[in-house]
CSV table of C-alpha atoms in Angstrom, one decimal:
chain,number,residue,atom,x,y,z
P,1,UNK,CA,-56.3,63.1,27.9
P,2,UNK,CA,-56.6,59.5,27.0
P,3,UNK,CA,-59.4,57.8,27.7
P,4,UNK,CA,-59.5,55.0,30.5
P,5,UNK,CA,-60.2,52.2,28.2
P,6,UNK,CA,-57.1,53.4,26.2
P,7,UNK,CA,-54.6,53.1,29.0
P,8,UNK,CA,-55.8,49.4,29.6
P,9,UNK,CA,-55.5,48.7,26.2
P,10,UNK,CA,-52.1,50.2,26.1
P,11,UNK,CA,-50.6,48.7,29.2
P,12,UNK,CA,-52.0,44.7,28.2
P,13,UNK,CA,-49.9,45.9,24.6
P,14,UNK,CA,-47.0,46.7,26.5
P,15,UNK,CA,-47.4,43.5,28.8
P,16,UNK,CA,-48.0,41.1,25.6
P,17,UNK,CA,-44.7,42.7,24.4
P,18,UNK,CA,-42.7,42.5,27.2
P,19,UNK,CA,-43.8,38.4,27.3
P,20,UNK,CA,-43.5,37.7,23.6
P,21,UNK,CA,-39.8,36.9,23.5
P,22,UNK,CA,-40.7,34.1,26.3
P,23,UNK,CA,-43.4,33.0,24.4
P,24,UNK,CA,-41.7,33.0,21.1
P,25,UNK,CA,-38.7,31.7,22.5
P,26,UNK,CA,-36.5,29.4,19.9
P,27,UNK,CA,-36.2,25.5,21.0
P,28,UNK,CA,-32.6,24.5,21.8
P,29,UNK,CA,-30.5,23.9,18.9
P,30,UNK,CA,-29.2,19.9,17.6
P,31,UNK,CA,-25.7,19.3,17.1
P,32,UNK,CA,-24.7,19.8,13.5
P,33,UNK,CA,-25.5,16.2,11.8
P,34,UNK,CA,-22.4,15.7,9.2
P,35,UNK,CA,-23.3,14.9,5.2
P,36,UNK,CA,-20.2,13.7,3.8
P,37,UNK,CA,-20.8,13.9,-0.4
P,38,UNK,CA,-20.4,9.8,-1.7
P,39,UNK,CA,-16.8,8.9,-1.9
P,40,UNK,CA,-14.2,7.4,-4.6
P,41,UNK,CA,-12.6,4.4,-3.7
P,42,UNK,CA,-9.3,6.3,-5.5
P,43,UNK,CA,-6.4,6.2,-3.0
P,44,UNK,CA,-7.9,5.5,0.3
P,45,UNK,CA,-5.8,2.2,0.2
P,46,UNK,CA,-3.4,2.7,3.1
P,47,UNK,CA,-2.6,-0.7,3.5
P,48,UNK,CA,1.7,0.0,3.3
P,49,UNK,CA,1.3,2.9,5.7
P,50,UNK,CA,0.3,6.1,6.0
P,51,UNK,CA,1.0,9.7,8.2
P,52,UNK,CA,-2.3,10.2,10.3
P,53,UNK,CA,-2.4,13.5,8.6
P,54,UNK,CA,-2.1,12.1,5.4
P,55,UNK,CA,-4.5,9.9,5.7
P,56,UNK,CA,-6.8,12.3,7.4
P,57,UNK,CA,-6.7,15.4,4.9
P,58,UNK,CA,-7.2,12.4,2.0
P,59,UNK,CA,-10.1,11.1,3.7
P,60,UNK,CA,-11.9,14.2,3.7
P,61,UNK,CA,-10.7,15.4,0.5
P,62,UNK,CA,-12.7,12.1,-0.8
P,63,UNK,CA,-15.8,12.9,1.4
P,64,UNK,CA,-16.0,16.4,0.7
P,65,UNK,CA,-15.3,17.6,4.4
P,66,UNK,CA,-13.1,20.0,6.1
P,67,UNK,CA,-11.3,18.0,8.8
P,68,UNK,CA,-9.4,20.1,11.6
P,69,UNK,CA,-6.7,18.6,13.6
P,70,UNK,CA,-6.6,20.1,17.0
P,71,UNK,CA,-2.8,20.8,18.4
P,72,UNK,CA,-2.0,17.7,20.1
P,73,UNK,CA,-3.1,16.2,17.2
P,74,UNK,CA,-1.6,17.8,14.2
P,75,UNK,CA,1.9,17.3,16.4
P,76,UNK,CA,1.5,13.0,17.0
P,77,UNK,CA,3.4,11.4,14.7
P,78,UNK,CA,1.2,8.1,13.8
P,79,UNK,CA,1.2,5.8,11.0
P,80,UNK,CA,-2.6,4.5,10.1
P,81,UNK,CA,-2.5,1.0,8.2
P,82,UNK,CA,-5.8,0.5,6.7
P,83,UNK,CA,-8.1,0.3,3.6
P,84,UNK,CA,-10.8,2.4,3.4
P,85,UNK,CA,-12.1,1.9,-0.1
P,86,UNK,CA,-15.2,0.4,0.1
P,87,UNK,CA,-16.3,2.2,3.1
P,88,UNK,CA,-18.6,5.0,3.4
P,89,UNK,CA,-17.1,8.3,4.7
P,90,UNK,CA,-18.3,7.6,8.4
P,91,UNK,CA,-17.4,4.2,8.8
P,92,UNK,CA,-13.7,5.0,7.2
P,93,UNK,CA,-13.2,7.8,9.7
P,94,UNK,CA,-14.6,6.1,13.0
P,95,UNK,CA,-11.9,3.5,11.9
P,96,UNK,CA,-8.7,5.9,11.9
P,97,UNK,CA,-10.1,7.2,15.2
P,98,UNK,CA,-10.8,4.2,16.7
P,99,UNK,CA,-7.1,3.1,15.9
P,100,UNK,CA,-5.7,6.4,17.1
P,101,UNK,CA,-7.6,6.6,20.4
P,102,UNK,CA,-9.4,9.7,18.7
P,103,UNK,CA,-12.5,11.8,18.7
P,104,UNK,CA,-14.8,13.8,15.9
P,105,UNK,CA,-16.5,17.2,16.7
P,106,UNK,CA,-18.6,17.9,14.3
P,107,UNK,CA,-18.7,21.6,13.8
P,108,UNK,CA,-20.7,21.7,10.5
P,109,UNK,CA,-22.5,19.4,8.1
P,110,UNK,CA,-19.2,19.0,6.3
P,111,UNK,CA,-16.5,19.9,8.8
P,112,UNK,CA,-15.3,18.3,11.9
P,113,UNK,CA,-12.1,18.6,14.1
P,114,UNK,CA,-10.1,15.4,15.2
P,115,UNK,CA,-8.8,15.6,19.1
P,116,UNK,CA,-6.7,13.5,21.5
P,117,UNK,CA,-10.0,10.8,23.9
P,118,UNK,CA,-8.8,11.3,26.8
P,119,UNK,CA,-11.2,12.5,29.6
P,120,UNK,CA,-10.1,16.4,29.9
P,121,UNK,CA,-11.1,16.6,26.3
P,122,UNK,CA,-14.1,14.6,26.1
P,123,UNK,CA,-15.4,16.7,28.9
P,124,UNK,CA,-14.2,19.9,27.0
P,125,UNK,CA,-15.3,19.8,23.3
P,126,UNK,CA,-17.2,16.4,22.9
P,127,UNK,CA,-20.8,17.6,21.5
P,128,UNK,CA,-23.4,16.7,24.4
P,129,UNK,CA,-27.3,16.6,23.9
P,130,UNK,CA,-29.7,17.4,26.8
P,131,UNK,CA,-33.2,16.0,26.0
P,132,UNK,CA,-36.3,14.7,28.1
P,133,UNK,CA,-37.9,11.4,27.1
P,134,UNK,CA,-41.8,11.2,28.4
P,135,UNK,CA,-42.7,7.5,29.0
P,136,UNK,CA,-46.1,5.8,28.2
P,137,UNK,CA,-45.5,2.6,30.5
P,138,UNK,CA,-42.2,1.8,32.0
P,139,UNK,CA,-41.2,3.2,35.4
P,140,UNK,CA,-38.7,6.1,34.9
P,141,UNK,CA,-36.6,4.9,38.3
P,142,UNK,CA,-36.1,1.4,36.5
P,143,UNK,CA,-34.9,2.9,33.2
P,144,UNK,CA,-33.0,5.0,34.4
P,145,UNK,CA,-31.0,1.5,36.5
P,146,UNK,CA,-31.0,-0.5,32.9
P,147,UNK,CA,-29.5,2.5,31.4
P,148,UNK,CA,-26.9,3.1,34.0
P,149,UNK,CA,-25.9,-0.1,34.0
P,150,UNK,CA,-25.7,0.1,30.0
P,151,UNK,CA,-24.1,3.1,29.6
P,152,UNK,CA,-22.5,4.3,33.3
P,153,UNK,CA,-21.3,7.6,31.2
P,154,UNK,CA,-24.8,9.3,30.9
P,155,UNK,CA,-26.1,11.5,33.2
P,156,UNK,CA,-29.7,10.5,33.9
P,157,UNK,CA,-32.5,12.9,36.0
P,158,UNK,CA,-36.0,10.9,36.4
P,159,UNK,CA,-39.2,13.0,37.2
P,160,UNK,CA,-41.6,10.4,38.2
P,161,UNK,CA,-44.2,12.8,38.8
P,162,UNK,CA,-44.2,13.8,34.8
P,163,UNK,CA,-43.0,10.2,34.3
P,164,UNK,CA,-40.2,11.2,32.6
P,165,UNK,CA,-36.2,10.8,31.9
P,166,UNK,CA,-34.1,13.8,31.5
P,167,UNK,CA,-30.8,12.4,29.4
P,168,UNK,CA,-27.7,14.5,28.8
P,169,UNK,CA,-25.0,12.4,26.2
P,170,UNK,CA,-23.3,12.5,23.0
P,171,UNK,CA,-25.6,11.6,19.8
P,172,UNK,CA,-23.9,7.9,19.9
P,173,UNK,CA,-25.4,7.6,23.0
P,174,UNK,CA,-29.1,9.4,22.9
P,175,UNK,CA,-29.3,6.9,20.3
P,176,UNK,CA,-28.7,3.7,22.2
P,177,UNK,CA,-31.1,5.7,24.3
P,178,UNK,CA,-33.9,6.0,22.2
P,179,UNK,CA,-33.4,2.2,21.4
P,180,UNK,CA,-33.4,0.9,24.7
P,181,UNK,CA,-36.9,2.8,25.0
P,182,UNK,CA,-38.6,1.7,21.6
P,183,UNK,CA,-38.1,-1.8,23.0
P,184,UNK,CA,-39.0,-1.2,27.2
P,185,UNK,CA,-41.9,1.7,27.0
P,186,UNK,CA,-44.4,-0.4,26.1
P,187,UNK,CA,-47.8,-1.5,27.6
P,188,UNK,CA,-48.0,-4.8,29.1
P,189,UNK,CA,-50.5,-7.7,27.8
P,190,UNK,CA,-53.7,-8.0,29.7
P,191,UNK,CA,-55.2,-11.3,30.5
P,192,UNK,CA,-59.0,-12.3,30.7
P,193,UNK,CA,-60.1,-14.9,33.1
P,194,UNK,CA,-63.1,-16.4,33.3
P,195,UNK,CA,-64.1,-18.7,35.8
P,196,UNK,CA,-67.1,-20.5,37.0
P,197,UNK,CA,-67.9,-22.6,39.9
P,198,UNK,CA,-69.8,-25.5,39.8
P,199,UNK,CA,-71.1,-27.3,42.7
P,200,UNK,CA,-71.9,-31.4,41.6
P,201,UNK,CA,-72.7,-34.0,43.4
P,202,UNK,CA,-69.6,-36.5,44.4
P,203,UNK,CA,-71.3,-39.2,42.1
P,204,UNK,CA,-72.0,-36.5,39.4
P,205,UNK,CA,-68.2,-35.8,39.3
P,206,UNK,CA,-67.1,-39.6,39.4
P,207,UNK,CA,-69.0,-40.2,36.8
P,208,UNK,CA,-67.8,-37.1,34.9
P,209,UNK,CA,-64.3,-38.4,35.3
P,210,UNK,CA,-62.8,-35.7,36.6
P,211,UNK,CA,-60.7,-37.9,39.5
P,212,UNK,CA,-59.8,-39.9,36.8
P,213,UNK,CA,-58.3,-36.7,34.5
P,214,UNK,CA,-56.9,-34.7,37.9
P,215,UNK,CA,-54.1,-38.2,37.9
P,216,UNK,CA,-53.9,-38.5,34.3
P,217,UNK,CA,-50.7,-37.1,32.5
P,218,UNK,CA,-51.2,-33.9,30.4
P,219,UNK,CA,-50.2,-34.0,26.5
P,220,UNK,CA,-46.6,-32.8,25.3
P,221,UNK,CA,-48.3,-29.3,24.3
P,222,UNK,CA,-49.2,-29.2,28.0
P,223,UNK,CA,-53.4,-29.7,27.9
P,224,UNK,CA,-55.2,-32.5,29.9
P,225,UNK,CA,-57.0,-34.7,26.9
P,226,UNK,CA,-61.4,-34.9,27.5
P,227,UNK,CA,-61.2,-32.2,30.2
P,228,UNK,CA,-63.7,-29.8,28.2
P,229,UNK,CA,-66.1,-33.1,27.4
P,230,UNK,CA,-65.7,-34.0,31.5
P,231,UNK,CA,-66.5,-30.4,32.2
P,232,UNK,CA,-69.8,-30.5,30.0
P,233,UNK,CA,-71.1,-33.7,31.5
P,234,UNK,CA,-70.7,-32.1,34.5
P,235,UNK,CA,-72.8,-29.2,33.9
P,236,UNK,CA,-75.6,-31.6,32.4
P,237,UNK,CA,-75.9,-33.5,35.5
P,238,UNK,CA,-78.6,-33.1,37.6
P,239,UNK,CA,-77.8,-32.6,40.8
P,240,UNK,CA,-74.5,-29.9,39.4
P,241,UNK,CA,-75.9,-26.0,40.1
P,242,UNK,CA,-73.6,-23.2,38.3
P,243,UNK,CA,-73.1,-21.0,41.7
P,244,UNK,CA,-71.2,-17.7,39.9
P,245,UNK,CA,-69.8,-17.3,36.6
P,246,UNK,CA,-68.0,-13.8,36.7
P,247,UNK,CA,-64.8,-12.6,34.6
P,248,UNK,CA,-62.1,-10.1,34.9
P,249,UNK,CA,-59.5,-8.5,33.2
P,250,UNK,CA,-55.9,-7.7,34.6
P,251,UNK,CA,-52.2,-6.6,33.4
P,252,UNK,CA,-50.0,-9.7,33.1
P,253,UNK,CA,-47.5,-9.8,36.4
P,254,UNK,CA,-51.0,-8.5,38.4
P,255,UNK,CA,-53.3,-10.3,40.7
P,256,UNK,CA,-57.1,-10.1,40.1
P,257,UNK,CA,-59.3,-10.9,42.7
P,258,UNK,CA,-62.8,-11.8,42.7
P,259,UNK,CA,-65.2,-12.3,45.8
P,260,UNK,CA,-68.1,-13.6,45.4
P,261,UNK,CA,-70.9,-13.1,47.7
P,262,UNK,CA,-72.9,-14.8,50.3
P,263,UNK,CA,-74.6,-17.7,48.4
P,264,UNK,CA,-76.9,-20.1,50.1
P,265,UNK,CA,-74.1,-22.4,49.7
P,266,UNK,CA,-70.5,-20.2,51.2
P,267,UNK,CA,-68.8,-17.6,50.1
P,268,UNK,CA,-65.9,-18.0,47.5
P,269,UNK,CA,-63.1,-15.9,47.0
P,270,UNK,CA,-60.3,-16.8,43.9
P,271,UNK,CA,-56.7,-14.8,43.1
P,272,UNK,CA,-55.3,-15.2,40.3
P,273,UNK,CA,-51.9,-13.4,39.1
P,274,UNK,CA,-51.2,-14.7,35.4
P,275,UNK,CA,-47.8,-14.4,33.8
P,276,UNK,CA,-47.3,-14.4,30.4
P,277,UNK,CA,-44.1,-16.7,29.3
P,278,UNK,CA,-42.3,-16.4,25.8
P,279,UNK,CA,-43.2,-18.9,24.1
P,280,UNK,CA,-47.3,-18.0,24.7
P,281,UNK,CA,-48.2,-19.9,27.7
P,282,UNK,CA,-48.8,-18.5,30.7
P,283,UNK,CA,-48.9,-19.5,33.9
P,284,UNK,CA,-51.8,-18.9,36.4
P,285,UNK,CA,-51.1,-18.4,40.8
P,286,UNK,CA,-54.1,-19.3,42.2
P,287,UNK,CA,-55.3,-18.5,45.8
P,288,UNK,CA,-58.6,-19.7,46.3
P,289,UNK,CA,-61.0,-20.0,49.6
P,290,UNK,CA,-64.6,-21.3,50.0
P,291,UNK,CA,-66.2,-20.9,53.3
P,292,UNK,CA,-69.5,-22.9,53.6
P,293,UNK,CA,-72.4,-21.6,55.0
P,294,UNK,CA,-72.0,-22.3,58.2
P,295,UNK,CA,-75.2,-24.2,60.0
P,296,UNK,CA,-76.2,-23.4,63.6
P,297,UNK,CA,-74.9,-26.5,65.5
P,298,UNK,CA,-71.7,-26.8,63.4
P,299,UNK,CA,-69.2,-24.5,62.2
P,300,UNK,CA,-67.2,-25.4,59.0
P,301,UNK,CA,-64.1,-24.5,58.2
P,302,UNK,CA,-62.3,-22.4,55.6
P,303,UNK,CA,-61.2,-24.7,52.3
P,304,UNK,CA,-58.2,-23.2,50.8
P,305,UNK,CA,-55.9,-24.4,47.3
P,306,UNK,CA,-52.7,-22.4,47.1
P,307,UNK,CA,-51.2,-23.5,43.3
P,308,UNK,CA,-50.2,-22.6,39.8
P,309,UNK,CA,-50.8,-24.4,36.8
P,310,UNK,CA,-49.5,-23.4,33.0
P,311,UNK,CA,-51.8,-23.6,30.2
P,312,UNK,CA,-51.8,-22.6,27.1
P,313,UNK,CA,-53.6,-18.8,25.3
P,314,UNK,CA,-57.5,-19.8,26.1
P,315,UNK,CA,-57.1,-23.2,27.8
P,316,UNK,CA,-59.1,-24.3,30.5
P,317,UNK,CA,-58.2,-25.8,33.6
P,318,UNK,CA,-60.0,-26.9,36.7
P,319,UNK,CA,-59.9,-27.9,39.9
P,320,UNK,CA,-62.2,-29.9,42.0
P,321,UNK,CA,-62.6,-31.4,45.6
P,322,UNK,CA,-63.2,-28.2,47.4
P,323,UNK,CA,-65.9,-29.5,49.6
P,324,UNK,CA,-68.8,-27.9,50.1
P,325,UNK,CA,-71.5,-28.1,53.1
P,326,UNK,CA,-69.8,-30.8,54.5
P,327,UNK,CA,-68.8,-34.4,54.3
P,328,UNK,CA,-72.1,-35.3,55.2
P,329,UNK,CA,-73.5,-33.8,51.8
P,330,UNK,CA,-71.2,-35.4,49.5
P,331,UNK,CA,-71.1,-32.0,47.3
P,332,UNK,CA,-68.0,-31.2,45.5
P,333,UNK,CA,-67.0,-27.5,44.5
P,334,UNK,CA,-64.9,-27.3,40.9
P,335,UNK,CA,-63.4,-24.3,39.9
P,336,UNK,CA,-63.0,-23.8,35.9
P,337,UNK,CA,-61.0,-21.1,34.5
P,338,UNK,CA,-59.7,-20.1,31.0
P,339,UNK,CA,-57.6,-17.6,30.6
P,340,UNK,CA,-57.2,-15.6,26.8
P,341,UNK,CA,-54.3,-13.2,26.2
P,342,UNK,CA,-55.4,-9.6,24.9
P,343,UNK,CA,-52.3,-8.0,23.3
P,344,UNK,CA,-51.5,-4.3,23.3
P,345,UNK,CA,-52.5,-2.7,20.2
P,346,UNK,CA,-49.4,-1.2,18.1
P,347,UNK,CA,-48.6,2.0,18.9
């Protein structure tokens, strides 16, 4: 009689061997991938005219590959006027069959057989590929709309929960495929903003010149001449306080918000959605909101500046005349920001 431990032993063998096909299970095959041998330019000139099948069974006689005619072919009575010296094996026979409103099977790395395009036969014997793409970045659902509208004769199965593209086409087109996603999976810049807000007296600002530089005309590369050397006068002043000075990072095409507290002073709250532009730039929408602290006899109203402004990678741009504590206390608000570009690193 066995023992008990023996059985166990026995019965997780026989389950381990009943699973190890699965396990062990080959991948799906690829398609055959066709090595034609280098060709000689010797009588590939068919310039004066030439049968199809002539021109066909010289072709690969040159490249070193068995090509196959399938009935309707080898019965179509076609003269090819072309000269494919000079042209590697490939190119010369995607030629004939483009001029012929033919296909290429490829049933071997040096054979292939030659059949009729029409839709019955592409659907019947054209070599289609199945394979899943996993993206990093891009949205499956909006590949999958670029692609259709690229190539309407792929089939195309998103998963967004695995964020991934399921593809079923011929070689041709898993390669535009794999293109299109070398060029669109990829992570978006990030921008860093940093932004301070100063509160100055009205004199202290006058005298900074920053009226003056809000109505002067910006430079042809876009930047407002003296507006850092405005800025630090500013900040020397005596009566200018630095009220918050926080940062934040966010994915070009997002908006960052930042609130800051309940100061002595208000409460300030800035958006910012940055968008990166070709050439570098980038432009900044701005949506900002300072709420003095409001006094027992007098309430004081919300101070909003809906804008956008474009500046260029680590520029600085500000905005003043958001009025703080009232007109009474002649205090201006200025809001600085600069904003760097952090690219992606290569993948």
């Amino acid at each position: 009689m066995a023992h008990p431990s023996s059985r166990i032993s026995q019965g997780c063998l026989a389950l381990a061997l009943a699973w190890s096909p699965l396990l062990a299970a080959p991948p799906a095959q690829e398609p055959p991938i066709l090595k034609p041998r280098p060709m000689a330019d010797a009588g590939l000139d068919f310039t004066g005219g030439a049968p199809l099948k002539e021109v066909l069974q010289r072709l690969g006689k040159a490249g070193g590959v068995a090509i196959s005619l399938h009935a309707a072919v080898a019965a179509q009575e076609t003269t090819v006027a072309a000269d494919l010296r000079r042209l590697p094996f490939q190119q010369a026979l995607d030629l004939v069959l483009l001029q012929n409103n033919l296909f290429a099977k490829v049933l071997a790395h040096d054979a292939v057989m030659i059949f009729k395009r029409t839709p019955q036969n592409l659907q019947e014997f054209e070599t289609r590929v199945q394979r899943t793409y996993t993206l990093a970045f891009a949205d499956p659902d909006q590949v999958r709309q670029t692609l259709n509208a690229l190539h309407p004769q792929l089939r195309i199965f998103p998963d967004k929960r695995m964020g991934a593209l399921t593809v079923l086409g011929n070689t041709a087109d898993l390669a535009a495929v794999e293109d299109l996603l070398a060029n669109v999976d990829k992570a978006k810049a990030e921008v860093q903003i940093d932004l301070e807000i100063l509160e100055g007296d009205r004199q202290a600002t006058q005298a900074a010149g920053l009226p003056a530089l809000a109505a002067a005309a910006p430079t042809p590369q876009g930047q407002t001449p003296g507006l850092e050397r405005a800025l630090e006068t500013l900040r020397k002043a005596g009566g200018t306080r630095m009220l918050a000075k926080p940062f934040v990072r966010v994915v070009a095409g997002d908006t960052a918000e930042v609130r800051v507290p309940a100061l002595e002073t208000g409460r300030y709250r800035v958006m910012v959605k940055p968008r990166i532009h070709p050439d570098g730039t980038l432009t900044l929408a701005l949506d900002c909101a300072a709420t003095p602290a409001a006094a027992p006899d007098q309430a004081h109203p919300e101070t909003m500046l809906r804008t956008s402004v474009r500046v260029k990678d680590g520029e600085t741009a500000a905005f003043g005349g958001l009025l703080a504590g009232g007109e009474a206390q002649a205090k201006d608000l200025v809001l600085v920001l600069k904003a760097r570009v952090i690219r992606p690193a290569a993948r």
